[in-house]
Short mmCIF file of C-alpha atoms in Angstrom, two decimals:
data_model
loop_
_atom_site.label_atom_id
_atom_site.label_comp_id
_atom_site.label_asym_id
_atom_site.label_seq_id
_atom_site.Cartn_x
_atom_site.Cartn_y
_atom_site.Cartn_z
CA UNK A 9 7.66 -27.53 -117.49
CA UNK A 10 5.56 -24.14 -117.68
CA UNK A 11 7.50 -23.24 -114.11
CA UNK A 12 10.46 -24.15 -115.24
CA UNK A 13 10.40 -22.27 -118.53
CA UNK A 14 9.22 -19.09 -116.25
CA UNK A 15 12.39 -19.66 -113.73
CA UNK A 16 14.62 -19.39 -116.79
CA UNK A 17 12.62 -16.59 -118.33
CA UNK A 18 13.25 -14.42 -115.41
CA UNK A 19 16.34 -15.51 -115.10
CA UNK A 20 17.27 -14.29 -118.95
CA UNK A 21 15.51 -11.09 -117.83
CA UNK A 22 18.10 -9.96 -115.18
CA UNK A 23 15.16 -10.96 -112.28
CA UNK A 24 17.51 -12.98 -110.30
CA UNK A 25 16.93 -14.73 -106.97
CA UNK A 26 19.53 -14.38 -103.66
CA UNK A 27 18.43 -18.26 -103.41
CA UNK A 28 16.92 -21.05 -105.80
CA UNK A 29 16.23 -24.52 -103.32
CA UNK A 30 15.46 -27.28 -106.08
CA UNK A 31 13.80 -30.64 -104.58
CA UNK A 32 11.89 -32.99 -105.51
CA UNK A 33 11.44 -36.79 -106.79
CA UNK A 34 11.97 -35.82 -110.48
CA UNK A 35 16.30 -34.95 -111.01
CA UNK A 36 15.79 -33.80 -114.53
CA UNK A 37 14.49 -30.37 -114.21
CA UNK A 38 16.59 -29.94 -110.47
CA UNK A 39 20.20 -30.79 -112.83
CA UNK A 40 19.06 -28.99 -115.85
CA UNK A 41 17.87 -25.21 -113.50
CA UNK A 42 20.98 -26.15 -111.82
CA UNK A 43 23.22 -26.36 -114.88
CA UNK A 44 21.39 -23.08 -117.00
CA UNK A 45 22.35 -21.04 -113.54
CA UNK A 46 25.82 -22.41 -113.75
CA UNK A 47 26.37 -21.84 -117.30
CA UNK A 48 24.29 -18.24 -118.10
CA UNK A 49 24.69 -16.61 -114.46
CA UNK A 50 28.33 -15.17 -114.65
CA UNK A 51 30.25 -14.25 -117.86
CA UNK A 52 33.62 -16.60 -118.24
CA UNK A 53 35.75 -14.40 -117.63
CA UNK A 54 33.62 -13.72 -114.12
CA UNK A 55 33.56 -17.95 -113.28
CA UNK A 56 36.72 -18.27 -111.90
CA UNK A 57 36.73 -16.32 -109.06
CA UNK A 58 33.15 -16.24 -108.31
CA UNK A 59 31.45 -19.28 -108.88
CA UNK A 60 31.87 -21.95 -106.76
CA UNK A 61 30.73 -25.68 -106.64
CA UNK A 62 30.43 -27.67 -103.62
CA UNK A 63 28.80 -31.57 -102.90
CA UNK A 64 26.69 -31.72 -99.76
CA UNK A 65 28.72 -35.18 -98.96
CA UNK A 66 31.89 -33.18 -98.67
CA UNK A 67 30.72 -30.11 -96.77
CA UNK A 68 28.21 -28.82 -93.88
CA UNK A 69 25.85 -26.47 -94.15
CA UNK A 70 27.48 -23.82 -92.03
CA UNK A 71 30.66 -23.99 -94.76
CA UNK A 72 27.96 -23.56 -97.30
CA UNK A 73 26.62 -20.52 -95.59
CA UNK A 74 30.36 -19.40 -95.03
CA UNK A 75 30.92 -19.54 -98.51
CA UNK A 76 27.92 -17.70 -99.21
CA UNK A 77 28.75 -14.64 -97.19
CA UNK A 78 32.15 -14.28 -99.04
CA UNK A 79 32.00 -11.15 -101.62
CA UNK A 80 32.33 -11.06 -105.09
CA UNK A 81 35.75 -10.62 -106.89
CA UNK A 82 35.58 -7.81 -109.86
CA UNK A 83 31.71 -8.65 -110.26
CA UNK A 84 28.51 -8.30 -109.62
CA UNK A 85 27.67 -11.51 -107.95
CA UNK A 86 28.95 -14.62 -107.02
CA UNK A 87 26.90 -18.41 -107.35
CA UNK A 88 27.38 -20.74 -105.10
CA UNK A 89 25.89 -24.13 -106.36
CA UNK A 90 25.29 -26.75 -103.48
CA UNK A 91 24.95 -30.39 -105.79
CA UNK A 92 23.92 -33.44 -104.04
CA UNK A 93 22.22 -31.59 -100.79
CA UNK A 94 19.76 -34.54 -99.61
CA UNK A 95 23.30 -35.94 -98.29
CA UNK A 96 22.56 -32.94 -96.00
CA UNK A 97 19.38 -33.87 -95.12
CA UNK A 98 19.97 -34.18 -91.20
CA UNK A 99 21.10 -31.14 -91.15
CA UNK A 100 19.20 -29.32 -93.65
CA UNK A 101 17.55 -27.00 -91.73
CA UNK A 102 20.34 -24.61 -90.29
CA UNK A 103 20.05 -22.64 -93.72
CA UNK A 104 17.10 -20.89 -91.86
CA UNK A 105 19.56 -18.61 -90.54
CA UNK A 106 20.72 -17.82 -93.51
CA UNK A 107 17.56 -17.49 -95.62
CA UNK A 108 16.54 -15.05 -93.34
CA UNK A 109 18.94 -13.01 -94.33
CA UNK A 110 20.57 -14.12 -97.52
CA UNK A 111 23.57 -12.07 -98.94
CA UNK A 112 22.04 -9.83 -102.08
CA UNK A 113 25.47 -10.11 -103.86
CA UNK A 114 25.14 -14.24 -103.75
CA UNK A 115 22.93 -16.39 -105.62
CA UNK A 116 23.08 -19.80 -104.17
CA UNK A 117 21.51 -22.48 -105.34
CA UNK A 118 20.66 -26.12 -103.59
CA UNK A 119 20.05 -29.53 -105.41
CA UNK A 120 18.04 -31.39 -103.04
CA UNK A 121 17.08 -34.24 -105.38
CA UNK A 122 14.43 -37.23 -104.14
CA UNK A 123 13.45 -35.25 -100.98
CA UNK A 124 11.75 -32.11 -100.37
CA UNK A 125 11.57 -29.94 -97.59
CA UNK A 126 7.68 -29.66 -95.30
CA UNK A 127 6.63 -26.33 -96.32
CA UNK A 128 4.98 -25.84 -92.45
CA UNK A 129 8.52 -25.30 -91.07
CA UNK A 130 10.31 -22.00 -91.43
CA UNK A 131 13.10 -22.96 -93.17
CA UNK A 132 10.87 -23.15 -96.19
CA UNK A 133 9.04 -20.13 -95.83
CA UNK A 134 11.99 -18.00 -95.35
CA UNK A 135 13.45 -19.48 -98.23
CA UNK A 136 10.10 -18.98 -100.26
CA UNK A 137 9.86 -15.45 -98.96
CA UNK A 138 13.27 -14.62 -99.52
CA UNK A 139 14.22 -16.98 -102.42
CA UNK A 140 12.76 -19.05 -104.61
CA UNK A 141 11.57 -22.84 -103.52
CA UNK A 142 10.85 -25.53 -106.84
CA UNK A 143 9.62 -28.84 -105.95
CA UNK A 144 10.20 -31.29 -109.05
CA UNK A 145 7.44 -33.91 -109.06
CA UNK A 146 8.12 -37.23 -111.10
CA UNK A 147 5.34 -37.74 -113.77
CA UNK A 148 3.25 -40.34 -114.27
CA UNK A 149 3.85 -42.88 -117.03
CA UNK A 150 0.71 -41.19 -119.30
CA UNK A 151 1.87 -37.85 -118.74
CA UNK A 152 5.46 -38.89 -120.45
CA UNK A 153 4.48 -39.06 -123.72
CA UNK A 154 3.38 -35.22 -123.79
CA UNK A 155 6.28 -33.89 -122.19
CA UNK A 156 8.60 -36.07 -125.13
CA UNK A 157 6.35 -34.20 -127.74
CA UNK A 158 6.70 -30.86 -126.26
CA UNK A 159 10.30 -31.28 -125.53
CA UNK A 160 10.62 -32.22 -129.14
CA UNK A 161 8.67 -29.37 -130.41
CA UNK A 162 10.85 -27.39 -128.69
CA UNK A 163 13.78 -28.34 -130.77
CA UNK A 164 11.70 -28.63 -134.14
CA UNK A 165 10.93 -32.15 -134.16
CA UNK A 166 8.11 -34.42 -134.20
CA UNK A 167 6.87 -38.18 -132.75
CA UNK A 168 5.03 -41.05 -133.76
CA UNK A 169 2.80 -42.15 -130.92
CA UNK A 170 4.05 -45.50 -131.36
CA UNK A 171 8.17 -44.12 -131.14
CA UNK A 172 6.71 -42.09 -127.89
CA UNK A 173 5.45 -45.26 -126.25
CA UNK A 174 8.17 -47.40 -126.93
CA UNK A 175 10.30 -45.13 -125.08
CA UNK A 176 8.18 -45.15 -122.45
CA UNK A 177 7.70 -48.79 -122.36
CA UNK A 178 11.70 -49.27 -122.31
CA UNK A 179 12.92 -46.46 -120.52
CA UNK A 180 10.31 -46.29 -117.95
CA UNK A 181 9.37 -42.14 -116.22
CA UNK A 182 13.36 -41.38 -115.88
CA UNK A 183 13.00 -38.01 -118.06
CA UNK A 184 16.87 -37.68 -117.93
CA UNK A 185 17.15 -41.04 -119.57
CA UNK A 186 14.51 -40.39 -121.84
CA UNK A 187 16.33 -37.13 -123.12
CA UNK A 188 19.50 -39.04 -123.55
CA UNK A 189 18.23 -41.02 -125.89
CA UNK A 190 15.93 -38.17 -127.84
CA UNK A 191 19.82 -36.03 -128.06
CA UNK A 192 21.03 -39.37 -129.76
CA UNK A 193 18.36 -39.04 -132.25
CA UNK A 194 18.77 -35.60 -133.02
CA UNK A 195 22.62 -35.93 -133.65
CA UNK A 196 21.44 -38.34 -136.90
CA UNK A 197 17.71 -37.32 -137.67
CA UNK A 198 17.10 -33.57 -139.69
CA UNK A 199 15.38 -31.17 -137.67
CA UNK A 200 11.80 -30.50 -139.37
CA UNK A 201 11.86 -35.03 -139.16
CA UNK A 202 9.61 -36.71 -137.36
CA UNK A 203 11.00 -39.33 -135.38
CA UNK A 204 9.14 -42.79 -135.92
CA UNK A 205 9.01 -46.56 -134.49
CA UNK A 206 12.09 -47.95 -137.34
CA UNK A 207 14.07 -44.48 -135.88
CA UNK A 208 14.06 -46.23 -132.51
CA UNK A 209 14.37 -49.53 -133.26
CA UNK A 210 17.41 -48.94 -135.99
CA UNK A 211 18.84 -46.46 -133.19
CA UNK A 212 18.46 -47.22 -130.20
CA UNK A 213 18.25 -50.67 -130.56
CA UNK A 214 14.23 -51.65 -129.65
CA UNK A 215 12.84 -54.32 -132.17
CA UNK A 216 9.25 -52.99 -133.11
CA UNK A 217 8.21 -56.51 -133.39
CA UNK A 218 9.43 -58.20 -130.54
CA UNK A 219 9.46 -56.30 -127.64
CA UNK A 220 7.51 -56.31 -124.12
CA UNK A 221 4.64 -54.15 -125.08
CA UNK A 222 4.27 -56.29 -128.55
CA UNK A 223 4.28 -59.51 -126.09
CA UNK A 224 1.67 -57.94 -124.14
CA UNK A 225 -0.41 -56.96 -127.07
CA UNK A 226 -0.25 -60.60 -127.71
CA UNK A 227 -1.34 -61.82 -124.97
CA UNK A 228 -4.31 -59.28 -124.75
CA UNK A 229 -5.30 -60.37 -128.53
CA UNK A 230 -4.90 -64.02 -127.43
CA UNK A 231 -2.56 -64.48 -130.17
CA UNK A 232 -0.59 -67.55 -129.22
CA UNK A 233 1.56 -68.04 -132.32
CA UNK A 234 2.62 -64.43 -131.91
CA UNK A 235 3.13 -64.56 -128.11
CA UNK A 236 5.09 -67.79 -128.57
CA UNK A 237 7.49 -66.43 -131.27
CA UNK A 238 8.39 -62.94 -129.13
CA UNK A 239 8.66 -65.86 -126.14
CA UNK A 240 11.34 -67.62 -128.13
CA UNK A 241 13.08 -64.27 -129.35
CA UNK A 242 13.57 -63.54 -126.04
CA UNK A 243 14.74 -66.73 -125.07
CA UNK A 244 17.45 -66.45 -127.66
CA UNK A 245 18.65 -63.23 -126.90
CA UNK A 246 18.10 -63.34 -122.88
CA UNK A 247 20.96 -59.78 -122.81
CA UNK A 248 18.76 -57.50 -124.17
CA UNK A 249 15.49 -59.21 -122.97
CA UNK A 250 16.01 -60.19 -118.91
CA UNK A 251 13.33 -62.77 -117.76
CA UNK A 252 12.50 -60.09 -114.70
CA UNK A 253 11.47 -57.29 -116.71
CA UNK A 254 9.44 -59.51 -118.94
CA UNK A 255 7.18 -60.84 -116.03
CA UNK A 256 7.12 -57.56 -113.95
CA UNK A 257 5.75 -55.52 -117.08
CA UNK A 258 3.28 -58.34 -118.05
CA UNK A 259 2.66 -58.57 -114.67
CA UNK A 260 1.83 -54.71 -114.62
CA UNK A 261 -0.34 -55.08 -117.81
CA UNK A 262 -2.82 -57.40 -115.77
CA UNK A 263 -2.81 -55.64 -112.68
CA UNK A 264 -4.02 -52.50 -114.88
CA UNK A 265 -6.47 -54.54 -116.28
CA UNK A 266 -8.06 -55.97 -112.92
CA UNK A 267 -7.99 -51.87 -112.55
CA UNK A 268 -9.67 -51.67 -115.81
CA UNK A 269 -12.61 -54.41 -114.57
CA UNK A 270 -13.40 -52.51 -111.26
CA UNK A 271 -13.89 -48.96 -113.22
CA UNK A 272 -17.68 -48.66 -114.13
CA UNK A 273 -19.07 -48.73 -117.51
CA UNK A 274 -20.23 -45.25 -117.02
CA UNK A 275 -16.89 -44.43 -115.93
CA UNK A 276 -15.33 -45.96 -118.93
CA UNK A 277 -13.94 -43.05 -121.13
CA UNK A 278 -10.57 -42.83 -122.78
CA UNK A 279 -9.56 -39.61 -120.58
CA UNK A 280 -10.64 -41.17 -117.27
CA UNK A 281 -9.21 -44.92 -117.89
CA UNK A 282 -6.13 -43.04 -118.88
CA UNK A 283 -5.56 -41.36 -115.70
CA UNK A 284 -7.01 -44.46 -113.31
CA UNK A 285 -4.62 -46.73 -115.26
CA UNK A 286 -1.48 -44.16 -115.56
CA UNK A 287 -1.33 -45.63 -118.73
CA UNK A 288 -0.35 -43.73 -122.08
CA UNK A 289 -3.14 -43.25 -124.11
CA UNK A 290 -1.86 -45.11 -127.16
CA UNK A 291 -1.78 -48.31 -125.12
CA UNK A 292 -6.16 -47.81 -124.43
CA UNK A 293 -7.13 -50.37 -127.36
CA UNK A 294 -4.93 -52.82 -126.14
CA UNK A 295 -6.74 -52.94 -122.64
CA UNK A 296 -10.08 -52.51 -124.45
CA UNK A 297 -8.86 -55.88 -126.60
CA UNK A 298 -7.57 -57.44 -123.42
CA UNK A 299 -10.92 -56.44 -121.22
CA UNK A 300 -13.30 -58.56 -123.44
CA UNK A 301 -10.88 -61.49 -123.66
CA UNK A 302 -10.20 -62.09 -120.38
CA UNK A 303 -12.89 -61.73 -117.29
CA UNK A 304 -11.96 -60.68 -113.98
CA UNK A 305 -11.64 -63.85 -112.47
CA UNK A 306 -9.30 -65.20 -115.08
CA UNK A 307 -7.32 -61.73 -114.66
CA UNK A 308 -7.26 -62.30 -110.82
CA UNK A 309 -5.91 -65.85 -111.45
CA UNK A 310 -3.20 -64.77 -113.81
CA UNK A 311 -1.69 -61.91 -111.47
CA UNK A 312 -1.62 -64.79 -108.85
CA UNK A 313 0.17 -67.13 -111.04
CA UNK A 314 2.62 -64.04 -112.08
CA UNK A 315 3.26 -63.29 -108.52
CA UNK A 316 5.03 -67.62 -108.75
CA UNK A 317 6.59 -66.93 -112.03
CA UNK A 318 8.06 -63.47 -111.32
CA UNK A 319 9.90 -65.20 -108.05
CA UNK A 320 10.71 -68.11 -110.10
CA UNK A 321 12.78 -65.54 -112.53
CA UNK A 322 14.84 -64.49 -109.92
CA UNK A 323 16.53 -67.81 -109.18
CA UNK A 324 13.96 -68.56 -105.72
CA UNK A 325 13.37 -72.33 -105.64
CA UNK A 326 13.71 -72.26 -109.68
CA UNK A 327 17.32 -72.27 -110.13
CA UNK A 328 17.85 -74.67 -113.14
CA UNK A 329 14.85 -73.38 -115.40
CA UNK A 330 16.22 -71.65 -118.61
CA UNK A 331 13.95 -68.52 -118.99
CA UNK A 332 12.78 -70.12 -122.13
CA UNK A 333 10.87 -72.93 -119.79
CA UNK A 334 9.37 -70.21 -117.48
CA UNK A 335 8.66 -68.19 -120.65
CA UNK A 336 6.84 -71.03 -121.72
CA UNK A 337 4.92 -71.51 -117.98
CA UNK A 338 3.78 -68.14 -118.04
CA UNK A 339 1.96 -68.32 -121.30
CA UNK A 340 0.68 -71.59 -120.36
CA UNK A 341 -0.44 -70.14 -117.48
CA UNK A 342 -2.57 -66.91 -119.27
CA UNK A 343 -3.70 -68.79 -122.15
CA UNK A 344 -5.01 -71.86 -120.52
#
């Protein structure tokens, strides 16, 4: 975020690049550099003529360095925004001759989102030299809950830890869908609010009392009745609860927690387990419940018996069992 704040910085300070190459695993900060060039670049009465859009599935990189070498009309500069590149990905590296080079009265910039370029070929130097080259690396599930409370510090909100993991939990590391949802909020919630677990539950439509990560804290507790209710809550509304996700994220709780068993005691600390796990934080006392309760045998057996159910929910050899009935094997299967 720090590098992206500084691109947009210099940006807003007149330092503009001939070139801005945006890859990486992580589309949300590609689509939203891409989008503050596009909208704060040129003036609107300068747009028309001078900024041009083109999708890498509809053109080849010698149009887009064709385009590039055009001149401005009645301004300064002209942007050239390439969206969609990786579709160019064969072909990628014929910009070299252009990066060598690049046209001072252009600013072009390429979206080359899930990929990235090997910085030991020239291509990338030249445009690192010449330009400006951002990778944009997907975060790990513990590092989302920071970047949701800095984003909403930003825009003069705060979080519960509790509303930060649930959209975590639900929404998984996409940051753009993540922000979606956070935009939603703000539309309703006061600025100066913080945003708690009833916001996202009456909002977005999460039930803080039976959802996946209240299932798993469940199970870790060994609290049957409780496990067995959110079981039959999600057998009765099977839409917003689907039998796959249910296994794969219980699945993931006890994989973590074999993880958990093989990190040594002296190794144990909050920080450290955190990072090991790529766990939130806010999740730590469950595993420390879940550690004593169940040894690492027992853990071993249950991921086994997962691995069954989790084929099971997607209709192999299982066809006719109601997800309530594999529901119901599963939690046979970790509590016996």
């Amino acid at each position: 975020m720090d590098e992206v704040l500084k691109i947009v910085n210099d940006i807003k300070a007149g330092q503009i690049r001939p070139m801005y190459f945006l890859m990486g695993e992580e589309p949300y900060y590609i689509d939203k550099l891409s989008d503050f060039i596009e909208q704060n670049v040129l003036s609107e009465e300068e747009k028309g003529f001078n900024q041009t859009v083109l999708y890498g599935r509809d053109v080849s990189v010698e149009d887009i360095i064709s385009t590039c070498k055009r001149y401005p009309m009645m301004a300064e500069r002209q942007v050239v925004i390439v969206k969609e590149a990786q579709d160019l990905s064969r072909t990628i590296d014929k910009i070299e001759s252009y990066a060598e080079n690049p046209m001072p009265t252009t600013v072009l910039v390429i979206c080359y989102k899930y990929r990235t370029l090997d910085k030991r070929k020239k291509v990338t130097k030249q445009l690192e030299k010449n330009g400006l080259v951002y990778e944009s690396k997907k975060l790990y599930e513990n590092q989302i809950g920071e970047w949701i409370k800095r984003v909403l510090q930003g825009k003069n909100y705060a979080i519960e830890p509790k509303a930060a993991a649930m959209l975590v939990e639900f929404l998984g590391t996409d940051l753009s869908k993540i922000n979606n949802e956070l935009e939603k909020l703000q539309i309703i919630i006061p600025k100066g609010s913080t945003i708690t677990a009833k916001h996202i539950e009456d909002n977005i439509g999460f039930s803080k009392d039976y959802n996946v990560f209240e299932l798993r804290k469940a199970i870790g507790d060994k609290n049957q009745l409780k496990a067995y209710q959110i079981a039959q809550y999600f057998a009765d509304n099977p839409k917003d609860n689907p039998m796959v996700v249910t296994t794969s994220m219980v699945f993931a709780f006890f994989v973590n927690l074999l993880q958990y068993h093989g990190i040594k005691e002296k190794d144990r600390n909050p920080k450290n387990v955190a990072t090991v796990l790529k766990v939130s934080p806010y999740f730590l006392k469950d595993y420390d419940v879940a550690l004593k309760n169940y040894p690492m045998r027992k853990v071993s057996a249950i991921v086994a018996k997962l691995r069954d159910i989790d084929v099971k929910s997607k209709g192999v050899g299982a066809n006719a069992l109601p997800n309530h009935d594999l529901l119901k094997e599963m939690l046979v299967e970790i509590f016996n």
